Amino acid sequence: MEFMIKEKIKQVKKGDQAAFEDVVAFYQNKIYQHCYRMLGNVHEAEDIAQEAFVRAYVNIHSYDDKRKFSTWLYRIATNLTIDRIRKRKPDYYLDAEIKGADGLDMYSQLETDSPLPEEEVESLELKSYIHHEISELPPKYRTIIILRYLEDFSLKEISDILDIPLGTVKTRIHRGREALRKKLRHV
Amino acid sequence: MNCKKEAVELMHKYLDGDLTKAEEAGLIQHLETCEDCQKHFHELKRTITWIQSTGQITAPSNFTQNVMAKLPKEKKRVSYMRWFKAHPVLTAAAIFFIFMFSGVFSAYNHDSQLIVSKQDDLIIKGDTVVVPEGVTVAGDLVVKNGDLRIDGTVDGNVTLINGKLLDNSIEGEGLMASVGEVNGKIEQVDQVFEWMWYHLRNIFESIFSVDNK
C-alpha cells in the first residue's frame, strides 16, 4: 500500500490531479477521524480534514519522497486542528448571565471538582465519556495521546509528525496519561 | 524506592517500552510490596485500554469528491496525457491514421509533375500525352497529373490520375468512336478517395497476383 501511495504521489507531483483522488480515498477515514478526535465536532472535523487534503495537494512539491507520506499528512492535519482550536471563539463567557435565570451566571453551571456520582457516570456511555475526557485535555497532550493510542503511531513517528524532540514527546505522553488517569480513576 | 517519583517514572518508561531488564526487575519488586503503586499502575493500564476502546468513525460518504472539487484546476496538457495513457489502443490507432492520411494527402498533393509510364512512341505536349495514330502501345498505360489523348491503340489497361481523357474529335462522332482503341479497361482517378481506393486495390492486387502465380 505504501508503494502504491508513493507511485500516486509521483503522478500528483507531475500534475496529475486524478491520482490524488486515490490518495484522498485511502487516507480520508484516518485524517477525518484524527480531526474529529482533536476537535470533537463533526462539522469542524470535515472542514479541517478537507482543508488538510487541499493543503497537501497545493504544497505537494514541498513533500520529501524519502519520508513517510502519512507522517507529512498528519502533520498538516494536526497543525490545522491546533490552529482551529486556538482561533475558536469561546462559545460562552463565565460571567454572562443566563437568560431567564434570575441572577444565575455560568459559574453555577460548572461541574464541581468532586468526582461525579456513580449513577451519573453510568448513565453516560463509557466511550463517549472517555472521548469527552480526552477532548478536555490541553491540545499538546491531547494530540500525543490520540496519535499514540488511537492512531497507533510510535513515539518516534509522533516526534516526526509534530516536529518536536523525542524527549518532549515522552514528557508530554507521561503527563497526558497521568491527567487521564486522574480523570478516569473513579469510573 | 520513592513511590511518587521513581516508581511512577518507571511505570511510564514501561508503558513506552523503554525499560531495561534491571529497571523492570526493580519495578516488579516494588509493585509487589507497595499497594498504592500497584493501584496507580493498574489505573494507568486501564486508562490506556479505555482510550483504545473508543470507536472508529468513518469520513462522510462524499468526502473525496468534496476534496477533489476544492482543488485548483490542473493543467490541460496533463489531462490529455492521462487520456492517452488510459486509452493506448485508440491513441495508437489515431497516430496510425494521422500518418496514413498525411502520407496519402502529401503524395496526392505534392506530385503535381506529369508522370507517364515508360513506354516508347508516346508524344508529350505540355500537359497532354498523346498516343499517335497508327501506334500501338504495349502494356498498361499510366498517366498522372496530365491529360491523355488516344488516337492510336493501347494494348492494355489505361489509368488516368488527376487528368482527363481528351476527346480529339470535337465534331463528335459519338463519344467512343473518337477514342482510339484501348484493349483493356480505362480508369480515371481524380478524387482523393478514389486515389486511395486505387492504391489499396493495387496493394491487394499485388498480393493476390503473387498468390495466383
CSV table of C-alpha atoms in Angstrom, one decimal:
chain,number,residue,atom,x,y,z
A,1,MET,CA,0.0,0.0,0.0
A,2,GLU,CA,2.8,2.3,0.9
A,3,PHE,CA,4.3,1.7,-2.5
A,4,MET,CA,1.0,2.4,-4.3
A,5,ILE,CA,0.8,5.7,-2.5
A,6,LYS,CA,4.3,6.6,-3.4
A,7,GLU,CA,3.6,6.0,-7.1
A,8,LYS,CA,0.4,8.1,-6.8
A,9,ILE,CA,2.3,10.9,-5.2
A,10,LYS,CA,4.8,10.9,-8.0
A,11,GLN,CA,2.0,11.2,-10.5
A,12,VAL,CA,0.5,14.0,-8.5
A,13,LYS,CA,3.8,15.8,-8.5
A,14,LYS,CA,3.8,15.6,-12.3
A,15,GLY,CA,0.5,17.4,-12.2
A,16,ASP,CA,-1.9,14.5,-12.4
A,17,GLN,CA,-4.9,15.6,-10.3
A,18,ALA,CA,-6.8,12.4,-10.7
A,19,ALA,CA,-4.1,10.4,-9.0
A,20,PHE,CA,-4.7,12.5,-5.9
A,21,GLU,CA,-8.2,11.1,-5.7
A,22,ASP,CA,-6.9,7.7,-4.7
A,23,VAL,CA,-4.6,9.3,-2.1
A,24,VAL,CA,-7.6,11.1,-0.6
A,25,ALA,CA,-9.8,8.0,-0.7
A,26,PHE,CA,-7.0,6.0,1.0
A,27,TYR,CA,-6.4,8.4,3.9
A,28,GLN,CA,-9.8,10.1,4.3
A,29,ASN,CA,-11.0,8.0,7.2
A,30,LYS,CA,-7.8,8.3,9.2
A,31,ILE,CA,-7.5,12.0,8.7
A,32,TYR,CA,-11.2,12.7,9.3
A,33,GLN,CA,-11.0,10.6,12.4
A,34,HIS,CA,-7.9,12.4,13.6
A,35,CYS,CA,-9.6,15.8,13.1
A,36,TYR,CA,-12.7,14.6,14.8
A,37,ARG,CA,-10.8,13.4,17.9
A,38,MET,CA,-8.9,16.6,18.0
A,39,LEU,CA,-11.9,18.9,17.6
A,40,GLY,CA,-14.7,16.8,18.9
A,41,ASN,CA,-17.2,18.2,16.3
A,42,VAL,CA,-18.2,16.6,13.0
A,43,HIS,CA,-18.6,19.8,11.1
A,44,GLU,CA,-15.3,21.2,12.1
A,45,ALA,CA,-13.7,17.8,11.5
A,46,GLU,CA,-14.9,17.6,8.0
A,47,ASP,CA,-14.0,21.2,7.3
A,48,ILE,CA,-10.4,20.8,8.6
A,49,ALA,CA,-9.9,17.4,7.1
A,50,GLN,CA,-10.8,18.7,3.7
A,51,GLU,CA,-8.6,21.7,4.2
A,52,ALA,CA,-5.7,19.3,5.1
A,53,PHE,CA,-6.0,17.4,1.8
A,54,VAL,CA,-6.2,20.6,-0.2
A,55,ARG,CA,-3.1,22.0,1.5
A,56,ALA,CA,-1.3,18.7,0.9
A,57,TYR,CA,-2.2,18.9,-2.8
A,58,VAL,CA,-1.2,22.5,-3.2
A,59,ASN,CA,2.1,22.0,-1.3
A,60,ILE,CA,2.9,18.6,-2.7
A,61,HIS,CA,6.2,19.8,-4.0
A,62,SER,CA,7.5,20.5,-0.5
A,63,TYR,CA,6.9,16.9,0.4
A,64,ASP,CA,10.1,14.9,0.6
A,65,ASP,CA,9.7,11.5,-1.1
A,66,LYS,CA,12.2,9.8,1.3
A,67,ARG,CA,9.9,10.4,4.3
A,68,LYS,CA,6.6,8.7,5.0
A,69,PHE,CA,3.7,10.4,3.3
A,70,SER,CA,1.3,9.7,6.2
A,71,THR,CA,3.6,11.5,8.7
A,72,TRP,CA,3.6,14.6,6.5
A,73,LEU,CA,-0.2,14.5,6.0
A,74,TYR,CA,-0.8,14.0,9.7
A,75,ARG,CA,1.4,17.0,10.4
A,76,ILE,CA,-0.6,19.2,8.1
A,77,ALA,CA,-3.9,18.0,9.7
A,78,THR,CA,-2.6,18.3,13.3
A,79,ASN,CA,-1.3,21.9,12.7
A,80,LEU,CA,-4.7,22.9,11.2
A,81,THR,CA,-6.6,21.4,14.1
A,82,ILE,CA,-4.4,23.2,16.6
A,83,ASP,CA,-4.8,26.5,14.7
A,84,ARG,CA,-8.6,26.0,14.7
A,85,ILE,CA,-8.6,25.3,18.4
A,86,ARG,CA,-6.6,28.5,19.1
A,87,LYS,CA,-8.9,30.6,16.9
A,88,ARG,CA,-12.1,29.3,18.4
A,89,LYS,CA,-14.1,32.0,19.9
A,90,PRO,CA,-15.4,30.9,23.3
A,91,ASP,CA,-19.0,29.9,22.9
A,92,TYR,CA,-19.9,31.5,26.2
A,93,TYR,CA,-18.4,33.6,28.9
A,94,LEU,CA,-18.4,32.5,32.5
A,95,ASP,CA,-19.6,35.9,33.6
A,96,ALA,CA,-22.5,36.1,31.3
A,97,GLU,CA,-25.9,35.9,32.9
A,98,ILE,CA,-28.1,33.0,31.8
A,99,LYS,CA,-31.3,34.3,30.2
A,100,GLY,CA,-34.4,33.7,32.2
A,101,ALA,CA,-32.5,32.5,35.2
A,102,ASP,CA,-32.5,35.4,37.6
A,103,GLY,CA,-29.0,36.3,38.8
A,104,LEU,CA,-27.5,33.0,37.9
A,105,ASP,CA,-24.4,33.1,35.8
A,106,MET,CA,-22.4,30.4,34.1
A,107,TYR,CA,-20.3,29.7,37.2
A,108,SER,CA,-23.3,28.0,38.6
A,109,GLN,CA,-23.3,25.6,35.7
A,110,LEU,CA,-19.7,24.4,36.1
A,111,GLU,CA,-19.2,20.9,37.4
A,112,THR,CA,-17.7,20.7,40.8
A,113,ASP,CA,-14.3,19.3,41.4
A,114,SER,CA,-15.7,16.3,43.3
A,115,PRO,CA,-15.9,13.1,41.3
A,116,LEU,CA,-19.2,12.5,39.5
A,117,PRO,CA,-21.6,10.2,41.3
A,118,GLU,CA,-21.5,6.7,40.0
A,119,GLU,CA,-25.1,6.8,38.7
A,120,GLU,CA,-24.4,9.8,36.6
A,121,VAL,CA,-21.3,8.2,35.1
A,122,GLU,CA,-23.2,5.0,34.3
A,123,SER,CA,-25.8,7.0,32.5
A,124,LEU,CA,-23.2,8.3,30.2
A,125,GLU,CA,-21.9,5.9,27.7
A,126,LEU,CA,-18.4,5.0,28.8
A,127,LYS,CA,-17.0,5.5,25.4
A,128,SER,CA,-18.4,9.0,24.9
A,129,TYR,CA,-17.3,9.8,28.4
A,130,ILE,CA,-13.7,8.8,27.7
A,131,HIS,CA,-13.9,10.7,24.5
A,132,HIS,CA,-15.1,13.7,26.3
A,133,GLU,CA,-12.3,13.4,28.8
A,134,ILE,CA,-9.7,13.2,26.0
A,135,SER,CA,-11.1,16.3,24.3
A,136,GLU,CA,-10.8,18.1,27.6
A,137,LEU,CA,-7.0,17.6,27.7
A,138,PRO,CA,-4.9,20.6,26.6
A,139,PRO,CA,-4.1,20.3,22.9
A,140,LYS,CA,-0.5,19.5,23.3
A,141,TYR,CA,-1.2,16.4,25.4
A,142,ARG,CA,-4.4,15.5,23.5
A,143,THR,CA,-2.5,15.3,20.2
A,144,ILE,CA,0.0,12.9,21.5
A,145,ILE,CA,-2.5,10.7,23.3
A,146,ILE,CA,-4.6,10.5,20.2
A,147,LEU,CA,-1.7,9.7,17.9
A,148,ARG,CA,-0.2,7.2,20.3
A,149,TYR,CA,-3.2,5.2,21.5
A,150,LEU,CA,-5.9,5.8,18.9
A,151,GLU,CA,-3.8,6.0,15.7
A,152,ASP,CA,-1.1,3.7,16.8
A,153,PHE,CA,2.0,5.8,15.9
A,154,SER,CA,5.3,5.1,17.6
A,155,LEU,CA,6.8,7.8,19.8
A,156,LYS,CA,9.5,8.4,17.1
A,157,GLU,CA,6.8,8.9,14.4
A,158,ILE,CA,4.9,11.3,16.7
A,159,SER,CA,8.1,13.3,17.1
A,160,ASP,CA,8.4,13.4,13.3
A,161,ILE,CA,4.7,14.4,12.9
A,162,LEU,CA,4.8,17.2,15.4
A,163,ASP,CA,8.4,18.1,14.7
A,164,ILE,CA,9.4,18.1,18.3
A,165,PRO,CA,12.2,16.2,20.1
A,166,LEU,CA,11.5,12.6,21.3
A,167,GLY,CA,12.2,13.7,24.9
A,168,THR,CA,9.4,16.2,24.7
A,169,VAL,CA,7.0,13.6,23.3
A,170,LYS,CA,7.8,11.4,26.2
A,171,THR,CA,7.3,14.1,28.8
A,172,ARG,CA,4.0,15.0,27.3
A,173,ILE,CA,2.7,11.5,27.0
A,174,HIS,CA,3.6,10.9,30.7
A,175,ARG,CA,1.7,14.0,31.7
A,176,GLY,CA,-1.2,13.2,29.4
A,177,ARG,CA,-1.5,9.7,30.8
A,178,GLU,CA,-1.4,10.9,34.3
A,179,ALA,CA,-4.1,13.6,33.6
A,180,LEU,CA,-6.4,11.0,32.1
A,181,ARG,CA,-5.7,8.5,34.9
A,182,LYS,CA,-6.8,11.1,37.4
A,183,LYS,CA,-10.0,11.8,35.5
A,184,LEU,CA,-10.9,8.2,34.9
A,185,ARG,CA,-9.8,6.6,38.2
A,186,HIS,CA,-13.2,6.9,39.8
A,187,VAL,CA,-15.1,5.4,36.9
B,1,MET,CA,12.1,3.2,46.2
B,2,ASN,CA,10.4,6.6,46.2
B,3,CYS,CA,6.8,5.9,45.0
B,4,LYS,CA,5.9,9.4,43.8
B,5,LYS,CA,9.0,9.9,41.7
B,6,GLU,CA,11.0,6.9,40.8
B,7,ALA,CA,8.3,4.3,40.6
B,8,VAL,CA,5.8,6.3,38.6
B,9,GLU,CA,8.6,7.3,36.3
B,10,LEU,CA,9.5,3.7,35.8
B,11,MET,CA,5.8,2.9,35.0
B,12,HIS,CA,5.7,5.4,32.2
B,13,LYS,CA,9.0,4.1,30.9
B,14,TYR,CA,7.5,0.7,31.0
B,15,LEU,CA,4.4,1.9,29.0
B,16,ASP,CA,6.7,3.4,26.4
B,17,GLY,CA,8.8,0.2,26.2
B,18,ASP,CA,11.9,2.0,27.4
B,19,LEU,CA,12.6,-0.1,30.5
B,20,THR,CA,15.8,-2.0,30.9
B,21,LYS,CA,15.9,-5.5,32.4
B,22,ALA,CA,17.3,-4.2,35.7
B,23,GLU,CA,14.8,-1.4,35.9
B,24,GLU,CA,11.9,-3.8,35.2
B,25,ALA,CA,13.0,-6.1,38.0
B,26,GLY,CA,13.2,-3.2,40.3
B,27,LEU,CA,9.7,-2.1,39.4
B,28,ILE,CA,8.2,-5.5,39.8
B,29,GLN,CA,9.8,-5.9,43.2
B,30,HIS,CA,8.5,-2.5,44.3
B,31,LEU,CA,4.9,-3.3,43.0
B,32,GLU,CA,4.8,-6.5,45.0
B,33,THR,CA,5.3,-4.6,48.2
B,34,CYS,CA,3.6,-1.2,47.5
B,35,GLU,CA,-0.2,-1.3,47.2
B,36,ASP,CA,-0.5,2.4,46.2
B,37,CYS,CA,1.8,1.9,43.3
B,38,GLN,CA,0.1,-1.3,42.3
B,39,LYS,CA,-3.2,0.7,42.2
B,40,HIS,CA,-1.6,3.5,40.3
B,41,PHE,CA,-0.1,1.1,37.7
B,42,HIS,CA,-3.4,-0.6,37.3
B,43,GLU,CA,-5.2,2.7,36.7
B,44,LEU,CA,-2.7,3.7,34.1
B,45,LYS,CA,-3.1,0.5,32.2
B,46,ARG,CA,-6.8,0.6,32.4
B,47,THR,CA,-6.8,4.2,31.2
B,48,ILE,CA,-4.9,3.2,28.1
B,49,THR,CA,-7.2,0.2,27.4
B,50,TRP,CA,-10.2,2.5,27.7
B,51,ILE,CA,-8.7,5.1,25.4
B,52,GLN,CA,-8.0,2.4,22.8
B,53,SER,CA,-11.6,1.1,23.1
B,54,THR,CA,-13.2,4.3,21.8
B,55,GLY,CA,-15.0,3.6,18.5
B,56,GLN,CA,-13.8,4.1,14.9
B,57,ILE,CA,-15.6,6.6,12.8
B,58,THR,CA,-15.5,7.0,9.1
B,59,ALA,CA,-15.5,10.1,6.9
B,60,PRO,CA,-18.7,11.3,5.3
B,61,SER,CA,-19.6,9.4,2.1
B,62,ASN,CA,-18.8,12.2,-0.4
B,63,PHE,CA,-15.7,13.3,1.3
B,64,THR,CA,-13.3,12.5,-1.5
B,65,GLN,CA,-15.5,14.2,-4.1
B,66,ASN,CA,-15.7,17.3,-2.0
B,67,VAL,CA,-12.0,17.5,-1.7
B,68,MET,CA,-11.5,17.0,-5.4
B,69,ALA,CA,-13.9,19.7,-6.1
B,70,LYS,CA,-12.0,22.1,-3.9
B,71,LEU,CA,-8.6,21.5,-5.6
B,72,PRO,CA,-7.3,24.1,-8.0
B,73,LYS,CA,-7.7,23.2,-11.7
B,74,GLU,CA,-4.9,21.1,-13.2
B,75,LYS,CA,-3.2,22.0,-16.5
B,76,LYS,CA,-4.9,20.8,-19.7
B,77,ARG,CA,-1.8,19.1,-21.0
B,78,VAL,CA,-1.8,16.7,-18.1
B,79,SER,CA,-5.3,15.6,-18.6
B,80,TYR,CA,-4.7,14.9,-22.3
B,81,MET,CA,-1.6,12.9,-21.4
B,82,ARG,CA,-3.6,10.9,-18.9
B,83,TRP,CA,-6.3,10.2,-21.5
B,84,PHE,CA,-3.7,8.9,-23.9
B,85,LYS,CA,-2.2,6.7,-21.3
B,86,ALA,CA,-5.6,5.4,-20.4
B,87,HIS,CA,-6.5,4.5,-24.0
B,88,PRO,CA,-3.3,3.2,-25.6
B,89,VAL,CA,-5.1,1.3,-28.4
B,90,LEU,CA,-7.1,4.4,-29.5
B,91,THR,CA,-4.0,6.5,-29.3
B,92,ALA,CA,-2.1,4.1,-31.5
B,93,ALA,CA,-4.9,3.9,-34.0
B,94,ALA,CA,-5.2,7.7,-34.1
B,95,ILE,CA,-1.5,8.1,-34.7
B,96,PHE,CA,-1.6,5.4,-37.4
B,97,PHE,CA,-4.4,7.2,-39.2
B,98,ILE,CA,-2.7,10.6,-38.9
B,99,PHE,CA,0.4,9.2,-40.6
B,100,MET,CA,-1.5,7.3,-43.2
B,101,PHE,CA,-3.7,10.2,-44.2
B,102,SER,CA,-0.9,12.6,-44.2
B,103,GLY,CA,1.1,10.2,-46.3
B,104,VAL,CA,-1.7,9.8,-48.9
B,105,PHE,CA,-2.5,13.5,-49.0
B,106,SER,CA,1.0,14.6,-49.4
B,107,ALA,CA,1.5,12.0,-52.2
B,108,TYR,CA,-1.6,13.3,-53.8
B,109,ASN,CA,-1.0,17.0,-53.5
B,110,HIS,CA,2.7,17.4,-53.9
B,111,ASP,CA,3.2,15.3,-57.0
B,112,SER,CA,1.9,17.8,-59.5
B,113,GLN,CA,4.5,16.7,-62.0
B,114,LEU,CA,3.4,14.9,-65.1
B,115,ILE,CA,4.3,11.3,-64.8
B,116,VAL,CA,3.8,8.8,-67.6
B,117,SER,CA,4.5,5.1,-67.5
B,118,LYS,CA,7.6,4.3,-69.5
B,119,GLN,CA,6.6,3.4,-73.0
B,120,ASP,CA,8.0,4.3,-76.4
B,121,ASP,CA,6.1,6.1,-79.1
B,122,LEU,CA,4.2,8.4,-76.7
B,123,ILE,CA,4.2,12.1,-77.5
B,124,ILE,CA,4.1,14.6,-74.7
B,125,LYS,CA,2.8,18.1,-75.5
B,126,GLY,CA,2.8,20.2,-72.4
B,127,ASP,CA,0.4,18.5,-70.0
B,128,THR,CA,-1.1,16.3,-72.6
B,129,VAL,CA,0.1,12.8,-73.5
B,130,VAL,CA,-0.8,11.6,-77.0
B,131,VAL,CA,-0.9,8.2,-78.3
B,132,PRO,CA,-0.3,9.0,-82.0
B,133,GLU,CA,-2.4,7.4,-84.8
B,134,GLY,CA,-1.2,4.1,-86.1
B,135,VAL,CA,0.9,3.5,-83.0
B,136,THR,CA,0.2,0.5,-80.7
B,137,VAL,CA,1.4,1.0,-77.1
B,138,ALA,CA,2.1,-2.4,-75.5
B,139,GLY,CA,1.4,-2.8,-71.8
B,140,ASP,CA,-0.6,-0.8,-69.3
B,141,LEU,CA,-0.5,3.0,-69.6
B,142,VAL,CA,-0.5,5.2,-66.6
B,143,VAL,CA,-0.7,9.0,-66.8
B,144,LYS,CA,-0.5,11.1,-63.7
B,145,ASN,CA,-1.3,14.8,-63.5
B,146,GLY,CA,-1.9,15.1,-67.1
B,147,ASP,CA,-4.4,14.6,-69.9
B,148,LEU,CA,-4.4,11.7,-72.4
B,149,ARG,CA,-5.5,11.7,-75.9
B,150,ILE,CA,-5.6,8.3,-77.6
B,151,ASP,CA,-5.5,8.3,-81.4
B,152,GLY,CA,-3.8,5.0,-81.7
B,153,THR,CA,-4.1,1.8,-79.9
B,154,VAL,CA,-3.3,0.9,-76.3
B,155,ASP,CA,-2.7,-2.8,-75.7
B,156,GLY,CA,-3.5,-2.9,-72.0
B,157,ASN,CA,-5.3,-1.0,-69.3
B,158,VAL,CA,-5.3,2.8,-69.1
B,159,THR,CA,-5.2,4.6,-65.8
B,160,LEU,CA,-5.6,8.3,-65.6
B,161,ILE,CA,-4.8,10.0,-62.3
B,162,ASN,CA,-5.8,13.6,-61.9
B,163,GLY,CA,-6.4,14.1,-65.5
B,164,LYS,CA,-8.9,13.7,-68.3
B,165,LEU,CA,-9.2,11.5,-71.3
B,166,LEU,CA,-9.4,14.1,-74.1
B,167,ASP,CA,-11.8,13.8,-76.9
B,168,ASN,CA,-9.9,14.6,-80.1
B,169,SER,CA,-12.8,14.9,-82.4
B,170,ILE,CA,-14.7,18.0,-81.4
B,171,GLU,CA,-17.1,17.4,-84.2
B,172,GLY,CA,-18.3,14.5,-82.2
B,173,GLU,CA,-19.0,11.3,-84.0
B,174,GLY,CA,-20.2,9.7,-80.8
B,175,LEU,CA,-18.1,9.6,-77.7
B,176,MET,CA,-16.4,6.2,-78.0
B,177,ALA,CA,-15.8,6.4,-81.7
B,178,SER,CA,-13.5,9.3,-81.3
B,179,VAL,CA,-11.3,7.4,-78.9
B,180,GLY,CA,-8.6,5.2,-80.3
B,181,GLU,CA,-8.6,1.6,-79.5
B,182,VAL,CA,-8.0,0.5,-75.9
B,183,ASN,CA,-7.7,-3.2,-75.4
B,184,GLY,CA,-8.4,-3.1,-71.7
B,185,LYS,CA,-10.1,-1.0,-69.0
B,186,ILE,CA,-10.0,2.7,-68.9
B,187,GLU,CA,-9.8,4.1,-65.4
B,188,GLN,CA,-9.9,7.7,-64.3
B,189,VAL,CA,-8.9,8.7,-60.8
B,190,ASP,CA,-9.3,12.3,-59.7
B,191,GLN,CA,-10.7,12.2,-56.2
B,192,VAL,CA,-8.7,11.8,-53.1
B,193,PHE,CA,-10.7,8.8,-52.0
B,194,GLU,CA,-10.6,7.2,-55.4
B,195,TRP,CA,-6.9,7.7,-55.3
B,196,MET,CA,-6.7,6.0,-52.0
B,197,TRP,CA,-9.0,3.2,-53.2
B,198,TYR,CA,-6.9,2.8,-56.2
B,199,HIS,CA,-3.8,2.4,-54.0
B,200,LEU,CA,-5.4,0.0,-51.7
B,201,ARG,CA,-6.7,-2.1,-54.6
B,202,ASN,CA,-3.3,-2.1,-56.1
B,203,ILE,CA,-1.9,-3.4,-52.9
B,204,PHE,CA,-4.4,-6.2,-52.7
B,205,GLU,CA,-4.0,-7.0,-56.4
B,206,SER,CA,-0.2,-7.3,-56.0
B,207,ILE,CA,-0.7,-9.6,-53.0
B,208,PHE,CA,-3.2,-11.8,-54.9
B,209,SER,CA,-1.3,-11.8,-58.1
B,210,VAL,CA,1.7,-13.3,-56.2
B,211,ASP,CA,-0.7,-16.0,-55.0
B,212,ASN,CA,-2.0,-16.6,-58.5
B,213,LYS,CA,1.4,-17.2,-59.8
